[in-house]
Coordinates of C-alpha atoms and ligand atoms in Angstrom, one line a residue:
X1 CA 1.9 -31.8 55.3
X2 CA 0.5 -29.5 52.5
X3 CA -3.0 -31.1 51.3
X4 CA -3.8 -32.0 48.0
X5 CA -6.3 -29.3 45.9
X6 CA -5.0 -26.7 48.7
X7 CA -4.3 -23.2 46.8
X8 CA -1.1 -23.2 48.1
X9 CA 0.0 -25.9 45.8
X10 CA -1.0 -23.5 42.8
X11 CA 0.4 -20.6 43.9
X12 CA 3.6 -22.7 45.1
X13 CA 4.1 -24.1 41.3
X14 CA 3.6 -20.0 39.8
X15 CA 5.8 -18.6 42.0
X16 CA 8.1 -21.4 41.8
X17 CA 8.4 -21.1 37.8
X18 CA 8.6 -17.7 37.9
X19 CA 11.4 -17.7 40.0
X20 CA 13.3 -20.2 38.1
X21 CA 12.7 -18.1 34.7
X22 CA 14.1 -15.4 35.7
X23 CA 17.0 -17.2 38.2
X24 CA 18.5 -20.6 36.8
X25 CA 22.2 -21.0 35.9
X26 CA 22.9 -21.1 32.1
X27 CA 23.6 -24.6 32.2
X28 CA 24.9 -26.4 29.3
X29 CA 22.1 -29.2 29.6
X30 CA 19.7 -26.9 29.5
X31 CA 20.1 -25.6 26.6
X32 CA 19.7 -29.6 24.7
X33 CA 16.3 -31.1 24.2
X34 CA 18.6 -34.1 22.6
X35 CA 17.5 -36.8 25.3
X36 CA 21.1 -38.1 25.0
X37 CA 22.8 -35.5 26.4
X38 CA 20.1 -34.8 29.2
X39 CA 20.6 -37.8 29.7
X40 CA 24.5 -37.9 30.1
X41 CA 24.1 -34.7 32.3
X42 CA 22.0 -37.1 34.8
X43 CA 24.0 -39.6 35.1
X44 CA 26.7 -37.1 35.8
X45 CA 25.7 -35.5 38.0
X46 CA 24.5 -38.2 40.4
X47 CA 26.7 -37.6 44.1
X48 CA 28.8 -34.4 42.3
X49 CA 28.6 -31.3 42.4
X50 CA 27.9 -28.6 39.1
X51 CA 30.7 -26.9 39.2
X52 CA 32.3 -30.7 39.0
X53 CA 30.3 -32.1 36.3
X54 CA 31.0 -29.3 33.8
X55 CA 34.2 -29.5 32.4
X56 CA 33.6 -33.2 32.2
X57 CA 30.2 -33.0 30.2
X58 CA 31.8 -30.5 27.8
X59 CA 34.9 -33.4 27.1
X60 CA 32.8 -36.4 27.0
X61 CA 30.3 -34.8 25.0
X62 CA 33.6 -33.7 22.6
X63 CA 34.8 -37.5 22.2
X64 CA 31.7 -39.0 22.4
X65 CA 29.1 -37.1 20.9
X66 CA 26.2 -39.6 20.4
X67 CA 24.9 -42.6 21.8
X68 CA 26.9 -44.7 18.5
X69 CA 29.6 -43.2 19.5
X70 CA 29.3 -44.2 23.3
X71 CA 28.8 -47.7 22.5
X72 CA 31.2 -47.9 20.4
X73 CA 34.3 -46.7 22.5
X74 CA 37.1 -48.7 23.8
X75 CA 36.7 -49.3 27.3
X76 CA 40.3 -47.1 28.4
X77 CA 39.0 -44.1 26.4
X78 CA 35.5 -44.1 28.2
X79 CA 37.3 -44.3 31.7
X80 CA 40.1 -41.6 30.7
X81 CA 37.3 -39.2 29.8
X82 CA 35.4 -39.9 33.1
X83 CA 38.9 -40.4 35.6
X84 CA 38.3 -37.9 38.3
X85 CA 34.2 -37.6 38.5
X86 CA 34.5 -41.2 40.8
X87 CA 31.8 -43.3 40.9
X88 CA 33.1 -45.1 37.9
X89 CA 30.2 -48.0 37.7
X90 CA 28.2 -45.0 36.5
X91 CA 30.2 -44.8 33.5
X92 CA 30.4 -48.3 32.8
X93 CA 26.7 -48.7 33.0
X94 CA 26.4 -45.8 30.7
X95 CA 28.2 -47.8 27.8
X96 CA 26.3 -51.0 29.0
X97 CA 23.1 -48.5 28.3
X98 CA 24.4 -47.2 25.2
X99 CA 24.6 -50.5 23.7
X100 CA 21.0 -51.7 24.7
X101 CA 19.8 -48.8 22.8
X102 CA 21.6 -49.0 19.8
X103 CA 20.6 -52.6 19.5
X104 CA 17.0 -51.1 20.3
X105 CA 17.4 -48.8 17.7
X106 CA 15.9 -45.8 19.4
X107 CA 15.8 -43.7 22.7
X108 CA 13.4 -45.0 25.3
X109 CA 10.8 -42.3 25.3
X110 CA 8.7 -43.4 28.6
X111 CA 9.6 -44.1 32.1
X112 CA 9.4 -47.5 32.4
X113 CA 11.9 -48.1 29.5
X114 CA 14.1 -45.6 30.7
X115 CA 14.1 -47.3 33.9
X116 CA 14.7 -50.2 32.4
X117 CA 18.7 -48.7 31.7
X118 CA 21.5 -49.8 33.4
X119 CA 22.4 -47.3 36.1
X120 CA 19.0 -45.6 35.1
X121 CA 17.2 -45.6 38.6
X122 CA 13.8 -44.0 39.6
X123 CA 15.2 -40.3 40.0
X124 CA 17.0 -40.5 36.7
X125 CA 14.5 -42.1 34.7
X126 CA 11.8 -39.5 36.0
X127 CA 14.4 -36.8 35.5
X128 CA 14.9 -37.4 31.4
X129 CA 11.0 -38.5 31.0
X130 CA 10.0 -35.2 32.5
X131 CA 12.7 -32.7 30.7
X132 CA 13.5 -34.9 27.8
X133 CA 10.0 -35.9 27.1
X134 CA 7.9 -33.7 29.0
X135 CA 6.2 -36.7 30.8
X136 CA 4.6 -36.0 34.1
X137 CA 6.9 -38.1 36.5
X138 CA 8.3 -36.1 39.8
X139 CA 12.0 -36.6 40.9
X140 CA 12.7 -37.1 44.7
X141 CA 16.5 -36.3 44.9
X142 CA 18.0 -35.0 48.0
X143 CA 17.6 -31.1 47.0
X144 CA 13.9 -31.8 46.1
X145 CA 13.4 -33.9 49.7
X146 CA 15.0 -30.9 51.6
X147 CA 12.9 -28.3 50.3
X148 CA 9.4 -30.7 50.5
X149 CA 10.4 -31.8 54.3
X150 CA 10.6 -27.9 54.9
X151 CA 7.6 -26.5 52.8
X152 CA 5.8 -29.4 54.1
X153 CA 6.6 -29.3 57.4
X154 CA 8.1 -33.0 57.3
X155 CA 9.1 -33.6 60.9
X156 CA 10.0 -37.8 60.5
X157 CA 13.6 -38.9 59.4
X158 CA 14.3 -38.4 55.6
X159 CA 15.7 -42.1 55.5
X160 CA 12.8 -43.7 56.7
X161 CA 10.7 -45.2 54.2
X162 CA 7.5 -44.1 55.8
X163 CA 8.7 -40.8 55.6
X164 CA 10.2 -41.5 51.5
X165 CA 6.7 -42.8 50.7
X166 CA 5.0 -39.2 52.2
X167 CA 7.4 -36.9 50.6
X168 CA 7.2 -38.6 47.2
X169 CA 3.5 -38.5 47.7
X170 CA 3.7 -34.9 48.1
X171 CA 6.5 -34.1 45.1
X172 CA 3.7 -36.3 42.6
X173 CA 0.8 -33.8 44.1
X174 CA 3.0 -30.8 43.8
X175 CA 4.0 -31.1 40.2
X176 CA 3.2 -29.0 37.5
X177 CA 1.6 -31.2 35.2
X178 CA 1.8 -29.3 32.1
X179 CA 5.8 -28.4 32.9
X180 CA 7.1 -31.1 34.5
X181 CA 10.7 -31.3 33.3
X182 CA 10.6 -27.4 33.4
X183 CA 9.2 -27.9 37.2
X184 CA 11.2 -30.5 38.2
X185 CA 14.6 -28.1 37.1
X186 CA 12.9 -25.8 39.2
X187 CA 12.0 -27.2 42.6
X188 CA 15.9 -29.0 42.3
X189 CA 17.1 -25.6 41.6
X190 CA 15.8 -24.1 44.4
X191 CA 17.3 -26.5 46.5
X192 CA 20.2 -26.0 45.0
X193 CA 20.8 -22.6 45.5
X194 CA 18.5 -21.0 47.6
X195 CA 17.3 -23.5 50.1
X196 CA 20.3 -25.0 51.2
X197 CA 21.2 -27.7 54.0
X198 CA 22.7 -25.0 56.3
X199 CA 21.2 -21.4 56.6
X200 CA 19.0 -21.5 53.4
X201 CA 18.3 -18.3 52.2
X202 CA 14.6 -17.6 53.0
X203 CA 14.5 -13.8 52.3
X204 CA 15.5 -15.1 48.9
X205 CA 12.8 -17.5 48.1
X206 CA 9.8 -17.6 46.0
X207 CA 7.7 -19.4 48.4
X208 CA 8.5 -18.2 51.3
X209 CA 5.1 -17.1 52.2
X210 CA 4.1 -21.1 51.6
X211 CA 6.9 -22.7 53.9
X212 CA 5.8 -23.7 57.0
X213 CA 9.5 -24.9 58.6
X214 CA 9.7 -21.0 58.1
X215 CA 6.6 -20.2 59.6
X216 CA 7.9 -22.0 62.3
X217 CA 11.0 -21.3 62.7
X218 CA 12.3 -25.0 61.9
X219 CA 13.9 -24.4 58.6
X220 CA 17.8 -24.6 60.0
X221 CA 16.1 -28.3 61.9
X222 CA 14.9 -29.7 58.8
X223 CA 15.0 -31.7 57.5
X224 CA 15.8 -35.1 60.2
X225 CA 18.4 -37.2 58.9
X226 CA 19.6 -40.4 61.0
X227 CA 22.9 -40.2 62.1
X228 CA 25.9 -40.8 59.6
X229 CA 28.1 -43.6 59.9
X230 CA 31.2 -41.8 61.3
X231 CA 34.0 -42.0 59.1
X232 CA 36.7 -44.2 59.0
X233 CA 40.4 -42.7 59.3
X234 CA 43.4 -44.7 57.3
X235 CA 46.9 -43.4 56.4
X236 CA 48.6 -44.2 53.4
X237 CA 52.1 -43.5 51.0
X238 CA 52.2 -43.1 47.3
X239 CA 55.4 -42.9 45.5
X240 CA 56.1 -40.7 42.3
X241 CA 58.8 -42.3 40.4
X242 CA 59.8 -40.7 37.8
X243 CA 62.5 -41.2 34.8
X244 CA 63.1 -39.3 31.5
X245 CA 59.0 -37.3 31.3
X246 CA 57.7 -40.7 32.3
X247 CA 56.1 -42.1 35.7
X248 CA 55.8 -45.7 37.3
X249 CA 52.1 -47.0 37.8
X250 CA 51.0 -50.2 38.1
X251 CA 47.1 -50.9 36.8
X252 CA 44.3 -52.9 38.5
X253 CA 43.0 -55.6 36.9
X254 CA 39.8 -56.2 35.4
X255 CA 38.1 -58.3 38.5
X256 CA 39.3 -55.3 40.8
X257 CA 36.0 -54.6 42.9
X258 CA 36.9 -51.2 42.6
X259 CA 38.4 -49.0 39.7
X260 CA 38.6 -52.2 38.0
X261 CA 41.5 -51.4 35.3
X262 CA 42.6 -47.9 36.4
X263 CA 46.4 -47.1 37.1
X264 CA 47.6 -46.4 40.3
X265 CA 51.0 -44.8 41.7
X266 CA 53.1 -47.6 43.9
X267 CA 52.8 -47.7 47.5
X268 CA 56.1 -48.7 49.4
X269 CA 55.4 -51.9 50.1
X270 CA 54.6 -52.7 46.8
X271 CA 58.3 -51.7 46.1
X272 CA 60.6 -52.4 49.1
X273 CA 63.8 -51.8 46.8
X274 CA 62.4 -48.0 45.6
X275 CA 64.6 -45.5 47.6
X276 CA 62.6 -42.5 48.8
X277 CA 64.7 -39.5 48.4
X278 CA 62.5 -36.6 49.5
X279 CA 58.3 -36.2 50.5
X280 CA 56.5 -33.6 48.5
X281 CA 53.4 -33.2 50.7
X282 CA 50.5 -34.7 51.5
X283 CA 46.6 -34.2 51.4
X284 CA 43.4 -35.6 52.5
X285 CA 41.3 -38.1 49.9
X286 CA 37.7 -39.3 51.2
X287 CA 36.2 -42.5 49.2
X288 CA 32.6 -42.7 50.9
X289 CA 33.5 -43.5 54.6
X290 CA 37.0 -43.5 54.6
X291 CA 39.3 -40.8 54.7
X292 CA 42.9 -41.1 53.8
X293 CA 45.6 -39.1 54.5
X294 CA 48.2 -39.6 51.7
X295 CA 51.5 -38.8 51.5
X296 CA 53.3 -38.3 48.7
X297 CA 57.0 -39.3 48.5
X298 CA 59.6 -39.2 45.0
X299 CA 61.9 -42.1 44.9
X300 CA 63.9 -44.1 42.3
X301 CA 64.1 -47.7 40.9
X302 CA 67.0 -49.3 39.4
X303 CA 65.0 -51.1 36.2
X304 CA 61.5 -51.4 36.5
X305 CA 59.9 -53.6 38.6
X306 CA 57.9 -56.6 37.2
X307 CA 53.9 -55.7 37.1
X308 CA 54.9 -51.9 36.2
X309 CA 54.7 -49.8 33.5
X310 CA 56.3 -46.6 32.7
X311 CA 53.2 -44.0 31.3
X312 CA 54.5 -41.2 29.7
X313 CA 53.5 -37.4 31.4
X314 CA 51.8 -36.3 28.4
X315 CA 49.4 -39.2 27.8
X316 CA 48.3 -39.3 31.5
X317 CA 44.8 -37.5 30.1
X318 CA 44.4 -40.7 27.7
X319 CA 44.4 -43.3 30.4
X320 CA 41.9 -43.6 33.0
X321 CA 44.3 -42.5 36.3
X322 CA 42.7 -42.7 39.4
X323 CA 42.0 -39.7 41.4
X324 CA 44.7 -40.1 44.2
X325 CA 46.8 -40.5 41.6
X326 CA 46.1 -37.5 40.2
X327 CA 46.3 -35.7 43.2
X328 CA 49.8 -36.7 44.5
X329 CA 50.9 -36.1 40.6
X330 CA 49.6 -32.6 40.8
X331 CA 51.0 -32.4 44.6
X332 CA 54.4 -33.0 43.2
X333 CA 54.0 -30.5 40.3
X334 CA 53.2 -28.1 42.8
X335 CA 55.8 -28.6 45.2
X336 CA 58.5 -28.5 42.6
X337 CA 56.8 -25.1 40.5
X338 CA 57.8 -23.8 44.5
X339 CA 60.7 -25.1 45.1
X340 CA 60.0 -27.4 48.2
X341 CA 61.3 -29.2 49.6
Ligands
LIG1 FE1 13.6 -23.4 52.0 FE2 13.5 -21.1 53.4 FE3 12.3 -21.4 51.1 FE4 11.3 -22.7 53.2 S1 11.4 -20.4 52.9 S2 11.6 -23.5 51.1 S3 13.2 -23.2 54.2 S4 14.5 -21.4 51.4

């Protein structure tokens, strides 16, 4: 590992900021000091990707532009405006959040409150005290672990807790105490761009001349990661009935352990009197370890079946759909735009 009060750690930090001056994305979250909307962008982007989180920030930010707002909603337009990003506990515990701090009557402005948050854990909490508040608290995502297990060189597995404790040791020592939000962008940008998990670009980086994976020709090895669970395979039909601009879901209920309340298209055997006339495709939908392959069927219904509602096309954005859903919707959209079957 890199020692403490080595010059490398001040040259890293330089180099590091410069870089990110002259390199980050024009985000939209970067462009906010408002601790509420840093704070949305967080929470967002927690297991998704940028390019993802985007068009959703701009939308949720649209209908619910403060945290009143937020804690305020009805429960069906706070899951419509996040169907699709998954993960939908996060959104729940954003409301839950929302409402502790309104009856607080102000932001949290330090780490421990923040932490404090539903769904607030130690990255996030460290991420909005540091760019919100400019409070010196390092984040340890999985960017910012990549690039410290290959600066460093960390040899151990990532998921060990030994090996947790030594690189969080190292992000605390590393950060720029005077910048740390600013710093904290930076070292999570680099990892998002630059020093990726497979072939990260090395003639691209600022501290190339610091890395010691590189010096040794172990950056494409780092960093060690147990081996994954291997996923699980299952195979499943969705049905896309549909009468007069209007299709047939049915809606989980409130205990569901998963997308409690969201509507779902019928599966056959939910429907054994639905007559399948023709199959518009089918696609691949992974929910952590499971994979499903999904295909998607149209059929008819004499009179609607008890349990099921009829949501009209146009509203579908208002009601929180689930993403399979979506996807065998936007299948069969497809599939009849070309004509097939
Ligand atoms: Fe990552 Fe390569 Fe930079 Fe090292 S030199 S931090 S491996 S991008």
């Amino acid at each position: 590992m890199v020692q403490t009060n080595t010059p490398d750690l001040a040259a890293i930090r330089r180099r590091l900021l410069a870089w990110f001056r002259k390199h980050k994305r024009d985000l939209p979250w970067r462009r906010t000091e408002d601790p509420y909307r840093i704070w949305i962008s967080e929470i967002m982007l927690q297991q998704t990707r940028v390019a993802a989180v985007l068009p959703y920030y701009a939308r949720f930010l649209a209908r619910f532009p403060d945290v009143q707002a937020l804690a305020r909603a009805a429960e069906q337009d706070l899951l419509a405006a996040w169907a699709g990003l998954g993960y939908y506990s996060r959104a729940r515990n954003l409301q839950k959040a929302a409402k502790n701090i309104v009856e607080r009557g102000e932001f949290p402005r330090d780490h421990a409150s923040l932490g404090e948050l539903p769904g607030v854990g130690e990255y996030t909490a460290a991420a909005v005290a540091s760019i919100a508040f400019g409070l010196p608290h390092a984040v340890l995502d999985g960017n910012v672990a990549r690039v410290l297990s290959r600066l460093a060189p960390e040899l151990g597995d990532t998921k060990s807790d030994a090996v947790r404790k030594r690189l969080r040791a190292f992000a605390e020592v590393l950060l720029d105490r005077k910048r740390p939000g600013e710093f904290n962008q930076a070292l999570m940008e680099l990892g998002a761009t630059v020093c990726l998990p497979k072939r990260p670009q090395c003639q691209r980086c600022p501290v190339r001349s610091h890395c010691e994976a590189r010096k040794q020709g172990l950056e494409n090895q780092l960093p060690v990661r147990g081996a994954r669970p291997s996923a699980d395979q299952r195979e499943k039909k969705l049905l896309v009935i549909e009468k007069a601009g209007k299709v047939l879901f049915w809606q989980r209920s409130a205990e569901s352990s998963r997308l409690a309340k969201f509507w779902e298209l019928p599966e056959p055997q939910q429907l054994p009197a639905a007559l399948v006339t023709d199959c518009a495709g089918a696609f691949r939908h992974t929910i952590v370890n499971t994979t499903y392959f999904v295909e998607v069927c149209r059929a008819t219904v004499r009179s609607r079946p008890r349990g099921f509602r009829w949501l009209a096309k146009s509203c579908l954005g208002d009601v929180p759909v689930s993403t399979t859903a979506r996807k065998a919707l936007a299948l069969d959209a497809q599939s009849r735009r070309s004509g097939v079957p």
